[in-house]
Short mmCIF file of C-alpha atoms and ligand atoms in Angstrom, two decimals:
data_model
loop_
_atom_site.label_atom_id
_atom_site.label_comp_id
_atom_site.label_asym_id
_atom_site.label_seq_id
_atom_site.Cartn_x
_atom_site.Cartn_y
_atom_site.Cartn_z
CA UNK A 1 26.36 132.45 95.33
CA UNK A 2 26.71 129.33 92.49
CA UNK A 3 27.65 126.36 94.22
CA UNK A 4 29.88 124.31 92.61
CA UNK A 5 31.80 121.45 94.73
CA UNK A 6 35.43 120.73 95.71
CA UNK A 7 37.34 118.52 92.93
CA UNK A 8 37.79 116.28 95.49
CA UNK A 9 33.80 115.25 95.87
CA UNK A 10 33.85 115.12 92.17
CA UNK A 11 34.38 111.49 91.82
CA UNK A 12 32.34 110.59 95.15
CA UNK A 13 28.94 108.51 95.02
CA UNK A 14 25.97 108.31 96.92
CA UNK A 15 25.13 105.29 98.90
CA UNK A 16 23.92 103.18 96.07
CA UNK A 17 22.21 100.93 98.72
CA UNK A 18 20.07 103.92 100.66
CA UNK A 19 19.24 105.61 97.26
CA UNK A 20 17.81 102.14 95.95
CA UNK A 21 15.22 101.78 99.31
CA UNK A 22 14.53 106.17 99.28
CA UNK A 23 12.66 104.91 96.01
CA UNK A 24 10.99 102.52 97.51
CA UNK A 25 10.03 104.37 100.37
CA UNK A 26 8.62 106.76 98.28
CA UNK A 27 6.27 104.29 96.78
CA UNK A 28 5.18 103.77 100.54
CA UNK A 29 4.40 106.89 101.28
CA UNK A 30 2.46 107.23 97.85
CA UNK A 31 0.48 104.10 99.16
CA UNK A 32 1.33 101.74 97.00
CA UNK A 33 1.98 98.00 98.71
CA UNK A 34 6.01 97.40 98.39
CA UNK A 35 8.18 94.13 100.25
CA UNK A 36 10.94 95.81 101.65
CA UNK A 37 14.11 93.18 101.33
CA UNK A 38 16.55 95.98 101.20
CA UNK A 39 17.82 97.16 104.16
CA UNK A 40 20.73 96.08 106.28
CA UNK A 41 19.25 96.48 109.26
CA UNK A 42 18.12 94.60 111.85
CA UNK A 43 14.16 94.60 112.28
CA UNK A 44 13.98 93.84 116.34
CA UNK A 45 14.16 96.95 118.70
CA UNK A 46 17.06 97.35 120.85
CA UNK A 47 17.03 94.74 123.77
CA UNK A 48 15.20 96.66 126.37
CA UNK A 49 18.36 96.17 128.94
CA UNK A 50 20.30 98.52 126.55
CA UNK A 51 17.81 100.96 126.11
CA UNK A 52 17.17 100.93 129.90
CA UNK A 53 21.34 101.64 130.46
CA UNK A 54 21.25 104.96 128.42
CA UNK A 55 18.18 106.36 130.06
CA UNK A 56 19.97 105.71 133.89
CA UNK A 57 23.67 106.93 132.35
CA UNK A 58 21.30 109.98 131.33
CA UNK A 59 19.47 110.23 134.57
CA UNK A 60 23.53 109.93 136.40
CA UNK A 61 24.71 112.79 134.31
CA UNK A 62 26.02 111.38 131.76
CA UNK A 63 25.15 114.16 129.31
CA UNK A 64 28.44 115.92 128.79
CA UNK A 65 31.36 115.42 126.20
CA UNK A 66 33.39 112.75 126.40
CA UNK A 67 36.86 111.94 125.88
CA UNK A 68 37.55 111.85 122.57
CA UNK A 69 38.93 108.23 122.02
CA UNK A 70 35.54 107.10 124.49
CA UNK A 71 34.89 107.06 127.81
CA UNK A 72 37.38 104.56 129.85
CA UNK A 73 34.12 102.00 130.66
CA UNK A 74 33.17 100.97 127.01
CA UNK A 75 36.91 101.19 126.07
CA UNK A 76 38.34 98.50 128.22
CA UNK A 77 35.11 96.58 127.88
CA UNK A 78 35.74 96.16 123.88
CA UNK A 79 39.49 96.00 125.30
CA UNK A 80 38.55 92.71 127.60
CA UNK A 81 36.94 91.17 124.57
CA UNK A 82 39.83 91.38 122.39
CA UNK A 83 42.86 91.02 124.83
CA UNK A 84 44.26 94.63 124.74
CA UNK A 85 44.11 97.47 126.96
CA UNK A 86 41.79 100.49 126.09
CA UNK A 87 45.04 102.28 124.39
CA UNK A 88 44.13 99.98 121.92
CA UNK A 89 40.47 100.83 121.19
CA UNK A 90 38.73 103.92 119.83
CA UNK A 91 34.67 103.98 119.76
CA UNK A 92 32.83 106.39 116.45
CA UNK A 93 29.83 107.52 116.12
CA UNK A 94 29.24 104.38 114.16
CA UNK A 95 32.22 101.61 112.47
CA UNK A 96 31.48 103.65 109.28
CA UNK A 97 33.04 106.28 111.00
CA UNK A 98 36.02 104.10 112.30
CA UNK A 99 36.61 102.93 108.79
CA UNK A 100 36.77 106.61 107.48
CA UNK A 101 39.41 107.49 110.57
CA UNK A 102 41.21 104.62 109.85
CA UNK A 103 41.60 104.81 106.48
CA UNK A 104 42.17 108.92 106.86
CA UNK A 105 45.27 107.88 109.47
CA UNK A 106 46.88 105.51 107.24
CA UNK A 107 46.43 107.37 103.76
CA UNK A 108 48.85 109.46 101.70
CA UNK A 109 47.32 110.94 98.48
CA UNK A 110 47.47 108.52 95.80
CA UNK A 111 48.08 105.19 98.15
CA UNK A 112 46.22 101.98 97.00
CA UNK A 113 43.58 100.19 98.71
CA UNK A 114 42.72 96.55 97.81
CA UNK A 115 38.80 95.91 97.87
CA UNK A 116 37.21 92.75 97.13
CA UNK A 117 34.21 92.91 94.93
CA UNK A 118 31.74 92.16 95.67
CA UNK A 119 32.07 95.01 98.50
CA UNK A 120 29.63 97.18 100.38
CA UNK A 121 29.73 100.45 98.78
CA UNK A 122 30.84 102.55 101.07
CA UNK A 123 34.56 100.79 101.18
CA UNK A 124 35.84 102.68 97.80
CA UNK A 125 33.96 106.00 98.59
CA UNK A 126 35.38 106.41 101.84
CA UNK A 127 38.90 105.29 100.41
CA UNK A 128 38.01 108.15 97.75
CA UNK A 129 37.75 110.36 100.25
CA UNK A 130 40.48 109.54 102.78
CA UNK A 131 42.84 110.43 99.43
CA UNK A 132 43.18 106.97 98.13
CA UNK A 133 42.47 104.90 94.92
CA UNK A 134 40.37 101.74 95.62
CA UNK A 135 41.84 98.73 93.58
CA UNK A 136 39.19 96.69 93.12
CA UNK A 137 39.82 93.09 92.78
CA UNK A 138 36.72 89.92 92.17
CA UNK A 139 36.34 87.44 94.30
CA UNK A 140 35.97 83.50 92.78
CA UNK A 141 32.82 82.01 92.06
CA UNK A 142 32.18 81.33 95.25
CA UNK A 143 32.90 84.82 96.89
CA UNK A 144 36.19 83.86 98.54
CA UNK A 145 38.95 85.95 98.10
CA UNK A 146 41.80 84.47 95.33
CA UNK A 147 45.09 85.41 96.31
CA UNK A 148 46.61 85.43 93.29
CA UNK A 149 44.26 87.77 91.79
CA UNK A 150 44.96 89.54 94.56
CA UNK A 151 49.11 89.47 94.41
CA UNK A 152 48.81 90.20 91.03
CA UNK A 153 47.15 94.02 91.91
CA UNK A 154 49.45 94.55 94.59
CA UNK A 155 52.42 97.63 93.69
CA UNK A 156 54.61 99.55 95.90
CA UNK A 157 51.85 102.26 96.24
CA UNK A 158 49.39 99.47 98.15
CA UNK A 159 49.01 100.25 101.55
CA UNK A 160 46.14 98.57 102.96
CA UNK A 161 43.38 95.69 101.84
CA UNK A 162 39.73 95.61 102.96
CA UNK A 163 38.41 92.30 104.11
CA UNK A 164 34.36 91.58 105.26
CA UNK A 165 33.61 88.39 106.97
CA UNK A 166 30.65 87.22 107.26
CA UNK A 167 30.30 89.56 103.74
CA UNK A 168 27.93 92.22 102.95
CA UNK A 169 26.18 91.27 100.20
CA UNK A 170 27.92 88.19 100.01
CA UNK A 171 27.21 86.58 103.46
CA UNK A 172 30.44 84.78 102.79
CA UNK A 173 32.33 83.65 105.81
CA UNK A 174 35.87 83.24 105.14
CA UNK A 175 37.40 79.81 106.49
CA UNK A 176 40.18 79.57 109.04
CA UNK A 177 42.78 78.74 105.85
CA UNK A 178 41.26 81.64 103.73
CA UNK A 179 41.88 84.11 106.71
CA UNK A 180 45.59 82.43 107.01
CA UNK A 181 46.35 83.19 103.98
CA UNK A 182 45.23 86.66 103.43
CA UNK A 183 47.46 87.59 106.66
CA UNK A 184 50.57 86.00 104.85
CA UNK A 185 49.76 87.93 102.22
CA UNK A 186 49.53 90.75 103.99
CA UNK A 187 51.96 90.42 106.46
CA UNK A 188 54.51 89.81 103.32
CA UNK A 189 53.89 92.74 101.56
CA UNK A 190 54.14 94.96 104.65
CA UNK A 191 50.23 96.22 104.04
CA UNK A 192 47.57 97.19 106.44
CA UNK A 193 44.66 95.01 107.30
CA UNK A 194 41.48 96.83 107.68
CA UNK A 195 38.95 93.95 108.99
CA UNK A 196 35.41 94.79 108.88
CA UNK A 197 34.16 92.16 111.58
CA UNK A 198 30.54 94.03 112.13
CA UNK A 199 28.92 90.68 111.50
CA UNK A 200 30.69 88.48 113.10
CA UNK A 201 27.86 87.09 115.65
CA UNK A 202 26.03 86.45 112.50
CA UNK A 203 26.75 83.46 111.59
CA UNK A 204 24.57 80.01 110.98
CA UNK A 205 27.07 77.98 109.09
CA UNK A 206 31.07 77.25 109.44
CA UNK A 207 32.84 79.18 112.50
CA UNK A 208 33.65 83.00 112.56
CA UNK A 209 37.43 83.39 112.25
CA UNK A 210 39.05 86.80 113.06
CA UNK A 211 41.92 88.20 111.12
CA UNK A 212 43.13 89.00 115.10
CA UNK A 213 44.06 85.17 114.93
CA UNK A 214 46.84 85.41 112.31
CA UNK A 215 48.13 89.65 112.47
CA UNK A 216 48.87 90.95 115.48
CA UNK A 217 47.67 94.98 115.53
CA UNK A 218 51.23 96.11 115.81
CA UNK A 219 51.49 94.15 112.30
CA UNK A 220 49.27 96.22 110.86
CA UNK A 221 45.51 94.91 111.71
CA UNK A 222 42.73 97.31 112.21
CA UNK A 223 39.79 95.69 113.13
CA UNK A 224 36.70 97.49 112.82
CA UNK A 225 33.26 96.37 114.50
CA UNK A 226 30.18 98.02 115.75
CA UNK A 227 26.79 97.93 117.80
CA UNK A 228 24.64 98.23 114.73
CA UNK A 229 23.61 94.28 113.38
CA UNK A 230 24.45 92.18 116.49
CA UNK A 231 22.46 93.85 118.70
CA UNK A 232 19.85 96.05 116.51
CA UNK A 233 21.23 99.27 117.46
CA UNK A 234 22.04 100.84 113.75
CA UNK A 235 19.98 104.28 114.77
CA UNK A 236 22.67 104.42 118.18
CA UNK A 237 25.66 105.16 115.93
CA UNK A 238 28.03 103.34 117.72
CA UNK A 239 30.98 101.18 115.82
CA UNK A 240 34.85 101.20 117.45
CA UNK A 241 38.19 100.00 115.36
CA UNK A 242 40.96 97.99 117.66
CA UNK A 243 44.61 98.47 116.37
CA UNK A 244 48.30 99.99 117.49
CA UNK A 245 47.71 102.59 119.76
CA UNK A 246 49.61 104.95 117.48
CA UNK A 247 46.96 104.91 114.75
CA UNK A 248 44.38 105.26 117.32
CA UNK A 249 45.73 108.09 118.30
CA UNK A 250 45.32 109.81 115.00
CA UNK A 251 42.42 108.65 115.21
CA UNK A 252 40.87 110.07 118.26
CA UNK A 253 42.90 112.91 116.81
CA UNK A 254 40.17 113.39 113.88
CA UNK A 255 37.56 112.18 116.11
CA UNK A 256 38.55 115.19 118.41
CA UNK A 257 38.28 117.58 115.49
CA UNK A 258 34.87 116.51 114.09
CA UNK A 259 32.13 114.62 115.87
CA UNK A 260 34.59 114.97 119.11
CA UNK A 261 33.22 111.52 120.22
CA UNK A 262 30.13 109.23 120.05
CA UNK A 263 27.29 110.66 122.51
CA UNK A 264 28.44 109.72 125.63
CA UNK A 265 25.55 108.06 126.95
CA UNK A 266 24.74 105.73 123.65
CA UNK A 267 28.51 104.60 125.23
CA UNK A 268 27.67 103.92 128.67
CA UNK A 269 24.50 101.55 127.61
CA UNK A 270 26.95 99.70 124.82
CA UNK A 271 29.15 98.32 128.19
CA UNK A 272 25.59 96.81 128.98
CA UNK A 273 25.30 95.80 125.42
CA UNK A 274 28.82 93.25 125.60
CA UNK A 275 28.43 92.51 129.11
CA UNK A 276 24.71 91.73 129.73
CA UNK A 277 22.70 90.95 126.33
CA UNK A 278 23.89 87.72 125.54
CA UNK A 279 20.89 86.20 125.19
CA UNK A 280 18.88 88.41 122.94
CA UNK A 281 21.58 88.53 120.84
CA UNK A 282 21.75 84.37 120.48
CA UNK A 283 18.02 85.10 119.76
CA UNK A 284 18.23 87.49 117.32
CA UNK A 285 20.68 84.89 115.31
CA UNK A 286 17.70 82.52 115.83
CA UNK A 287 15.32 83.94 113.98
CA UNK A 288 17.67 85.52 111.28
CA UNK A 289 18.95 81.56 110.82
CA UNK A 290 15.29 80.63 110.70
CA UNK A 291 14.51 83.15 108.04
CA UNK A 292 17.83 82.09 106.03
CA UNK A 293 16.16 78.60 105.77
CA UNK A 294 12.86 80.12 104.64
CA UNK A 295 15.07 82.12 101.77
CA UNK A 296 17.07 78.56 100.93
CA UNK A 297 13.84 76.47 100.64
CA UNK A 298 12.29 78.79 98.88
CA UNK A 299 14.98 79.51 96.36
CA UNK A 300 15.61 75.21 96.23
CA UNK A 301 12.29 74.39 95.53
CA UNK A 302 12.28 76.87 92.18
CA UNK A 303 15.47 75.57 91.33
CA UNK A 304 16.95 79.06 91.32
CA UNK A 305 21.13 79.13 91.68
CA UNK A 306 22.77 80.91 94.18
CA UNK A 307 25.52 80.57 96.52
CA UNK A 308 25.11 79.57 100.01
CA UNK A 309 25.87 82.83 102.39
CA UNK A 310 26.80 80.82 105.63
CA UNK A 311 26.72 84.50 107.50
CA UNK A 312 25.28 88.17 107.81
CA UNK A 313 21.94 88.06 106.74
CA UNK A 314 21.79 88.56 102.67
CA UNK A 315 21.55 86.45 99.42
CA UNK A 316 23.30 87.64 96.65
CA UNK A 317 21.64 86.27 93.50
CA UNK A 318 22.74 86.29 89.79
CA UNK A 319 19.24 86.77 88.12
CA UNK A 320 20.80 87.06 84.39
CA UNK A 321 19.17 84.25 83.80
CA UNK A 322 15.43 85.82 84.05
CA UNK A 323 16.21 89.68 83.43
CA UNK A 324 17.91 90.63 80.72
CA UNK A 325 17.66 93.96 79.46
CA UNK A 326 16.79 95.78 82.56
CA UNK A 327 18.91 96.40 86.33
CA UNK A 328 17.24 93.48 88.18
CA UNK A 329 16.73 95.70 91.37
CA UNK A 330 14.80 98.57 88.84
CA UNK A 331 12.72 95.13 87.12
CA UNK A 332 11.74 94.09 90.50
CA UNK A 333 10.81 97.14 91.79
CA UNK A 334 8.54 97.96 89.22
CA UNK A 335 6.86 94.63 88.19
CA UNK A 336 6.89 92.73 91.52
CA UNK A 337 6.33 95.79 93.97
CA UNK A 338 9.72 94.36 95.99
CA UNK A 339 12.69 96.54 96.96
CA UNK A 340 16.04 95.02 96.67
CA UNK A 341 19.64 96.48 95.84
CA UNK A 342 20.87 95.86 92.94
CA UNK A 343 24.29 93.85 92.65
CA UNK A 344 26.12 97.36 90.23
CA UNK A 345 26.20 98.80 93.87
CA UNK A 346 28.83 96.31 94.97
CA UNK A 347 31.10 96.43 91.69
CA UNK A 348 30.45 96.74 88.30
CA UNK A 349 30.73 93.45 87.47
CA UNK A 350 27.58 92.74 89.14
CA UNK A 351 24.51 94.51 87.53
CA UNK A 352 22.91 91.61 86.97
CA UNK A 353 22.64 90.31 90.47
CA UNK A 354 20.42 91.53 92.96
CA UNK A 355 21.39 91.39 97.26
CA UNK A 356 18.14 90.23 99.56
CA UNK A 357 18.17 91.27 102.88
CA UNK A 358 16.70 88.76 105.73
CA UNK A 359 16.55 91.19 108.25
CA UNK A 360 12.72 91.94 107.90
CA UNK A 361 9.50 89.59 109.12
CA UNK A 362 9.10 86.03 107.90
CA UNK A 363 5.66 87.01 106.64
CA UNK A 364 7.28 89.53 104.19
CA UNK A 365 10.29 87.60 103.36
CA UNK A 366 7.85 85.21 102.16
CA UNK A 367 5.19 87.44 100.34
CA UNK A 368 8.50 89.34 98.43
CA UNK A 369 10.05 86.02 97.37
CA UNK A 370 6.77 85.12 96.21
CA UNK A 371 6.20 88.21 94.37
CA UNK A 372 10.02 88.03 93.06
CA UNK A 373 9.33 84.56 91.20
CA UNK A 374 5.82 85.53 89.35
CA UNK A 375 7.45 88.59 88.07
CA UNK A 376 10.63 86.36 86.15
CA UNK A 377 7.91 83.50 85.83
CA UNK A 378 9.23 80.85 87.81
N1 PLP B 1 30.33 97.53 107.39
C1 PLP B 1 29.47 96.79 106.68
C2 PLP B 1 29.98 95.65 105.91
C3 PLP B 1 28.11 97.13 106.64
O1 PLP B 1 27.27 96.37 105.93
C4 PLP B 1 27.67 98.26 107.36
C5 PLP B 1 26.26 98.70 107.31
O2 PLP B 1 25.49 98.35 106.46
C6 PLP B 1 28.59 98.99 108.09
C7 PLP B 1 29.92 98.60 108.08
C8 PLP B 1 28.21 100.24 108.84
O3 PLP B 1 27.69 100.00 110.05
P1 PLP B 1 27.49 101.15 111.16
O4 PLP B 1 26.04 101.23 111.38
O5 PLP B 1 28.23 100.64 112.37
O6 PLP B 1 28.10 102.40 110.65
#
């Protein structure tokens, strides 16, 4: 039988940011030498403590399905951290997953969803496929949100804006005033918040402010968050959204239907995660702070532009300057042996920047950056 897929896949991407490092990874496995500052993921195994959780929650039986919201532990330990009872929480198979559920609960065809650019790609393909249309709206200069650009795109079919701080690719963490005001603006307009908080221990500069300080989740706020960056468990799948228990309802209620629930013991070793691995997360941010000032110096002392991220652990670069007829990721790739992801992934207006991920040794942070400035001759 011919293949041919649904209309409504039609229109829907591939991750922009995996495709760029399978090309790279091919290179690898050719044999050729490539710097890998691509991927958003934490280099450091899981803290041993977690891993150690799982294999005992196996060992106790622990192997079965679980409920499909999560099992009562993990949800009223994410419920203790954010001052709600576990009606209020929901853990995926992964806060990508959360975001889809979320999105898929809150969605009639057609509805509007306010992204700010630059975004993480998955934002407008998953509001593609929940039914919506992304509205895609720049940040300023600096990568803070503008309001007014913002009021300007809002119409009575909005329903919901995406925020990210600390930002992917940005690593932009919105102030307490910039949070403020997005909830007002929100909160006016009667629209859903869908906060992406996933790297909120991430930060080395400025405070972390939560969008659970100004909405209340019976206003409308649907925080999302996750295992994956804070404490180097992205291969767990494990990500949970907090919000009225009547969306997270639905939301188990899709959950039941399709992956039924994350596996049940990657949930029992998460409790251990929030209540016992303080420390290797604070030194997991020590390191990734360590490499940011290895990035800054590095980028200071060629006298290359950029703005400050103060959070997550990315630089996103405008390299118009030194490439000008070629994507900058593509460029790189090719004449400096280093995989980034080009800045077209995170909204069109973009292409010529190029996002740097920290999250990889010091040793080839610094031979990539290295490689990065002979190839544009600086
Ligand atoms: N949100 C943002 C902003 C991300 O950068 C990522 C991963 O790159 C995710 C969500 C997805 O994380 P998870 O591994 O929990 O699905």
């Amino acid at each position: 039988m011919k293949y041919s897929p649904p209309k409504r896949l039609f229109e829907l991407e591939e991750s922009a940011t995996l495709k760029a490092s399978e090309k790279a990874n091919e290179m690898i496995s050719k044999g050729i030498k490539v710097y890998k500052l691509d991927v958003g993921e934490p280099d450091f195994s899981t803290p041993k403590k977690i891993i150690d959780a799982a294999y005992q929650a196996m060992l106790n039986g622990l192997t079965h399905y679980a409920p499909s919201a999560g099992i009562p532990q993990l949800r009223r330990a994410i419920g203790e951290v954010y001052g709600v009872d576990q009606s209020y929480v929901i853990a995926t198979p992964g806060s990508k997953q959360a975001i889809f559920y979320a999105l898929y609960s809150i969605l009639n065809p057609g509805d509007e969803v306010i992204i700010l650019n630059p975004a993480w790609p998955s934002y407008k393909q998953v509001v593609k496929l929940a039914g919506g249309n992304p509205v895609e709206v720049n940040t300023d200069e600096g990568f803070y949100p503008n309001v007014d650009s913002i009021k300007k795109r809002i119409s009575e079919r909005t329903r919901a804006i995406i925020v990210n701080s600390p930002n992917n690719p940005t690593g932009a963490v919105y102030s307490d005033s910039v949070v403020k005001e997005l909830s007002d603006l929100a909160l006016q307009h009667n629209i859903f918040v869908i906060s992406d908080e996933i790297y909120e221990k991430l930060v080395y500069e400025d405070s972390f402010v939560s969008f659970s300080k100004y909405i209340k989740y019976e206003e409308g706020l649907i925080l999302i968050n996750g295992f994956s960056k804070s404490y180097a468990m992205t291969g767990w799948r494990l990500g949970f959204a907090v919000a009225d228990p009547s969306i997270i309802k639905q939301m188990a209620k899709i959950q039941g239907h399709t992956a039924t629930s994350p596996a049940t013991f990657v949930q029992a070793a998460a409790v251990t995660a929030l209540k016992e691995c303080k420390d290797d997360v604070e030194a997991m941010v020590k390191e990734f702070s360590e490499r940011r000032k290895i990035v800054i110096e590095m980028l200071d002392k060629k006298g290359i532009s950029y703005v400050k991220p103060k959070g997550a652990f990315y630089f996103f670069i405008n390299l118009r300057r030194f490439i000008k007829d070629q994507d900058p990721a593509e460029y790189l790739l090719e004449k400096a042996n280093v995989s980034v992801t080009s800045g077209a992934a995170f909204g069109e207006s973009y292409s010529g920047y190029i996002r740097i991920s920290y999250a990889t040794s010091r040793e080839n942070i610094i031979n990539g950056m290295n490689s990065i400035f002979k190839a544009i001759g600086v």
